Amino acid sequence: MIAENVKRLRSEIPDYVTIVAASKTRTASEILEILESGLKDVGENYVQEAEGKFEAIGNKARWHCIGHLQRNKVKRAIEIFDIIQTVDSFKLAEEIDKRCSYLSKKMPVMVEVNSGKEENKAGVLPENVLQLITEISPLKNIAVVGLMTMGPFTEDPEEIRPSLRLTRRLFEEISKEKIEGVEMKYLSMGMSNSYRVAIEEGSNMVRLGTIIFGERQ
Ligand SMILES: *Cc1c(COP(=O)(O)O)cnc(C)c1O
């Protein structure tokens, strides 16, 4: 099942788009199937849940943090994750930088954008993203490599198109600023019900769960 789904998606989705398998609630053996089917990128939402899977699988996968990260989890998170997609404050960035400096690590991070400007939603408001990235850029043990967004939750992917378009525009504006230490490589947007629209709007990284693994329990 999983292997067939990956094969079908990989042939449909252009090669320049990285597929991150969103593996919350899935087992280590399901993740191993993902790796066998040729994907390498795996996204986890919770440090504690990722920990056990990381112990079983290790560096065979490239681990993305795609859930909200609390500062008191950073110490463990940087031992697991290869990239953190959900930086949404300077304080969080500073903590990642400090903890990485102890390990002589440089962590690629993305800034999560609250592109639907929703209250109580994770991410930075679009109008504050450039300033946050400018503030983060001097930190030596962090490299900003792109933007991530969820967009509003809706059944109809057309309803999130404006949020995705806004995020793409922001991505391009920030690229043009040529901020030292910032390389805007990844635009992470698109989930199972929205990845087609997201790719049309310029995404080069989609995070797919249900469409690969089936419905979550
Ligand atoms: C669960 C999750 C996804 C994937 O969602 P599906 O609808 O199952 O594809 C993508 N991104 C984030 C941040 C998630 O938490």
Coordinates of C-alpha atoms and ligand atoms in Angstrom, one line a residue:
M1 CA 0.0 0.0 0.0
I2 CA 2.5 2.6 1.2
A3 CA 5.0 1.7 -1.5
E4 CA 2.4 1.9 -4.2
N5 CA 1.2 5.3 -3.0
V6 CA 4.7 6.6 -2.9
K7 CA 5.3 5.3 -6.4
R8 CA 2.2 6.9 -7.8
L9 CA 2.8 10.3 -6.0
R10 CA 6.5 10.3 -7.0
S11 CA 5.6 9.9 -10.7
E12 CA 2.9 12.6 -10.5
I13 CA 4.9 15.2 -8.5
P14 CA 7.7 16.9 -10.3
D15 CA 11.3 15.8 -9.3
Y16 CA 12.2 19.3 -8.0
V17 CA 9.6 18.9 -5.3
T18 CA 10.7 17.1 -2.1
I19 CA 8.1 14.8 -0.6
V20 CA 8.2 14.8 3.2
A21 CA 6.3 11.9 4.6
A22 CA 4.3 13.3 7.5
S23 CA 4.5 10.4 9.9
K24 CA 2.8 11.4 13.1
T25 CA 1.0 8.4 14.7
R26 CA 2.7 6.0 12.3
T27 CA 5.1 3.3 13.4
A28 CA 8.8 2.9 12.8
S29 CA 8.1 0.0 10.5
E30 CA 5.7 2.2 8.4
I31 CA 8.6 4.7 8.2
L32 CA 10.9 1.9 7.1
E33 CA 8.5 1.1 4.2
I34 CA 8.8 4.8 3.2
L35 CA 12.5 4.6 3.1
E36 CA 12.4 1.3 1.1
S37 CA 10.1 3.0 -1.4
G38 CA 12.7 5.6 -2.1
L39 CA 11.7 8.6 0.0
K40 CA 14.2 9.9 2.5
D41 CA 12.4 12.8 4.2
V42 CA 10.2 12.2 7.2
G43 CA 8.3 14.9 9.2
E44 CA 7.4 14.5 12.8
N45 CA 5.3 16.8 15.0
Y46 CA 6.4 15.9 18.5
V47 CA 9.8 15.4 19.9
Q48 CA 8.8 12.7 22.3
E49 CA 7.1 10.7 19.5
A50 CA 10.0 11.2 17.2
E51 CA 12.5 10.0 19.7
G52 CA 11.6 6.3 19.7
K53 CA 11.3 6.2 15.9
F54 CA 14.7 7.9 15.6
E55 CA 16.2 5.3 17.9
A56 CA 14.9 2.6 15.6
I57 CA 15.8 4.2 12.3
G58 CA 18.5 6.8 12.9
N59 CA 20.2 8.6 10.1
K60 CA 18.7 6.5 7.3
A61 CA 15.9 9.1 7.2
R62 CA 16.2 12.9 7.0
W63 CA 14.2 14.1 10.0
H64 CA 12.1 17.3 9.7
C65 CA 10.5 18.9 12.7
I66 CA 7.1 20.0 11.3
G67 CA 5.2 20.6 14.6
H68 CA 5.3 23.5 17.0
L69 CA 8.5 23.3 19.0
Q70 CA 8.6 24.3 22.6
R71 CA 11.8 25.8 23.9
N72 CA 12.2 23.2 26.7
K73 CA 12.3 20.5 24.0
V74 CA 15.0 22.0 21.9
K75 CA 17.9 20.2 23.6
R76 CA 16.4 16.8 22.5
A77 CA 15.0 18.1 19.2
I78 CA 18.4 19.0 17.9
E79 CA 19.7 15.6 18.5
I80 CA 17.0 14.1 16.3
F81 CA 16.1 16.6 13.6
D82 CA 18.1 17.5 10.5
I83 CA 15.9 20.5 9.8
I84 CA 13.4 22.5 11.8
Q85 CA 10.6 23.9 9.7
T86 CA 8.6 25.6 12.5
V87 CA 10.7 28.5 13.9
D88 CA 8.3 31.2 14.8
S89 CA 10.1 33.4 17.3
F90 CA 13.5 34.9 17.9
K91 CA 13.6 33.3 21.4
L92 CA 13.1 29.8 19.9
A93 CA 15.8 30.5 17.2
E94 CA 18.2 31.7 20.0
E95 CA 17.7 28.6 22.0
I96 CA 18.3 26.4 18.9
D97 CA 21.4 28.4 18.2
K98 CA 22.7 28.1 21.7
R99 CA 22.1 24.3 22.0
C100 CA 23.6 23.7 18.6
S101 CA 26.7 25.6 19.5
Y102 CA 27.4 23.2 22.4
L103 CA 27.3 20.3 19.8
S104 CA 29.2 22.3 17.1
K105 CA 26.2 21.8 14.9
K106 CA 24.6 24.1 12.4
M107 CA 20.9 23.7 12.1
P108 CA 18.9 24.5 8.9
V109 CA 15.6 26.1 9.9
M110 CA 12.6 27.4 8.1
V111 CA 10.3 30.1 9.4
E112 CA 6.6 29.1 9.8
V113 CA 4.3 31.7 8.3
N114 CA 0.7 32.2 9.6
S115 CA -0.3 32.9 6.1
G116 CA -4.0 32.8 6.8
K117 CA -3.5 35.4 9.5
E118 CA -5.6 33.3 11.9
E119 CA -5.8 33.9 15.6
N120 CA -4.3 31.2 17.8
K121 CA -2.5 29.7 14.9
A122 CA 1.2 28.8 14.9
G123 CA 3.5 30.8 12.8
V124 CA 4.6 34.4 12.3
L125 CA 2.3 36.9 10.6
P126 CA 3.4 37.6 7.0
E127 CA 4.3 41.2 7.8
N128 CA 6.7 40.2 10.5
V129 CA 8.6 37.4 8.6
L130 CA 11.3 39.6 7.0
Q131 CA 12.2 41.2 10.3
L132 CA 12.4 37.9 12.1
I133 CA 14.7 36.4 9.5
T134 CA 16.9 39.5 9.6
E135 CA 17.2 39.1 13.4
I136 CA 17.9 35.4 13.1
S137 CA 20.5 35.7 10.3
P138 CA 23.5 36.6 12.5
L139 CA 23.1 33.5 14.7
K140 CA 26.1 31.3 13.8
N141 CA 24.7 27.9 14.5
I142 CA 21.5 28.4 12.5
A143 CA 21.0 28.8 8.8
V144 CA 17.6 30.0 7.5
V145 CA 16.8 27.9 4.4
G146 CA 13.2 28.8 3.6
L147 CA 9.6 29.2 4.7
M148 CA 6.9 26.8 5.7
T149 CA 3.1 27.3 6.0
M150 CA 0.0 25.3 6.7
G151 CA -2.7 27.7 5.5
P152 CA -6.2 27.7 6.9
F153 CA -7.8 24.3 7.4
T154 CA -10.5 23.8 4.8
E155 CA -11.8 20.9 2.7
D156 CA -11.6 22.9 -0.5
P157 CA -7.9 23.5 -1.5
E158 CA -9.0 26.5 -3.6
E159 CA -9.8 28.3 -0.4
I160 CA -6.1 28.2 0.7
R161 CA -4.7 29.3 -2.6
P162 CA -4.5 33.0 -1.6
S163 CA -2.5 32.1 1.5
L164 CA -0.1 29.9 -0.5
R165 CA 0.3 32.7 -3.1
L166 CA 1.1 35.2 -0.3
T167 CA 3.7 32.9 1.1
R168 CA 5.3 32.4 -2.3
R169 CA 5.5 36.2 -2.8
L170 CA 7.1 36.6 0.7
F171 CA 9.6 33.8 -0.2
E172 CA 10.6 35.7 -3.3
E173 CA 10.8 39.1 -1.6
I174 CA 13.1 37.7 1.1
S175 CA 15.3 35.9 -1.5
K176 CA 15.8 39.3 -3.2
E177 CA 17.0 40.9 0.0
K178 CA 20.1 38.7 -0.2
I179 CA 20.5 38.7 3.6
E180 CA 23.9 37.3 4.6
G181 CA 23.6 33.8 6.0
V182 CA 20.1 33.3 4.5
E183 CA 19.6 31.0 1.6
M184 CA 15.9 30.7 0.6
K185 CA 15.9 27.1 -0.8
Y186 CA 12.7 25.5 0.4
L187 CA 9.1 26.6 0.2
S188 CA 7.3 24.0 2.3
M189 CA 3.6 24.0 1.6
G190 CA 1.0 21.5 0.6
M191 CA -0.6 18.6 2.4
S192 CA -2.6 15.6 1.1
N193 CA -5.6 17.7 0.1
S194 CA -3.7 20.7 -1.2
Y195 CA -0.4 19.6 -2.7
R196 CA -1.5 20.1 -6.3
V197 CA -2.6 23.7 -5.6
A198 CA 0.6 24.3 -3.6
I199 CA 2.8 23.1 -6.4
E200 CA 1.0 25.4 -8.8
E201 CA 1.7 28.2 -6.4
G202 CA 5.4 27.5 -6.3
S203 CA 5.9 25.0 -3.5
N204 CA 9.1 22.8 -3.8
M205 CA 8.4 20.8 -0.6
V206 CA 5.1 19.0 0.2
R207 CA 4.3 17.3 3.5
L208 CA 2.1 14.3 2.9
G209 CA 0.5 12.0 5.5
T210 CA -2.9 10.6 4.7
I211 CA -2.4 10.2 1.0
I212 CA 0.7 8.0 1.7
F213 CA -0.3 6.1 4.8
G214 CA -4.1 6.2 4.8
E215 CA -6.4 7.8 7.3
R216 CA -5.0 8.4 10.8
Q217 CA -6.9 6.7 13.6
Ligands
LIG1 C1 -0.1 16.0 9.7 C2 0.6 17.1 9.0 C3 0.7 17.1 7.6 C4 0.1 16.1 6.7 O1 -1.2 16.1 6.7 P1 -2.1 15.2 5.8 O2 -3.4 15.9 5.6 O3 -2.3 13.9 6.5 O4 -1.4 15.0 4.5 C5 1.5 18.2 7.0 N1 2.0 19.1 7.7 C6 1.9 19.2 9.1 C7 2.5 20.3 9.8 C8 1.2 18.2 9.7 O5 1.0 18.2 11.0

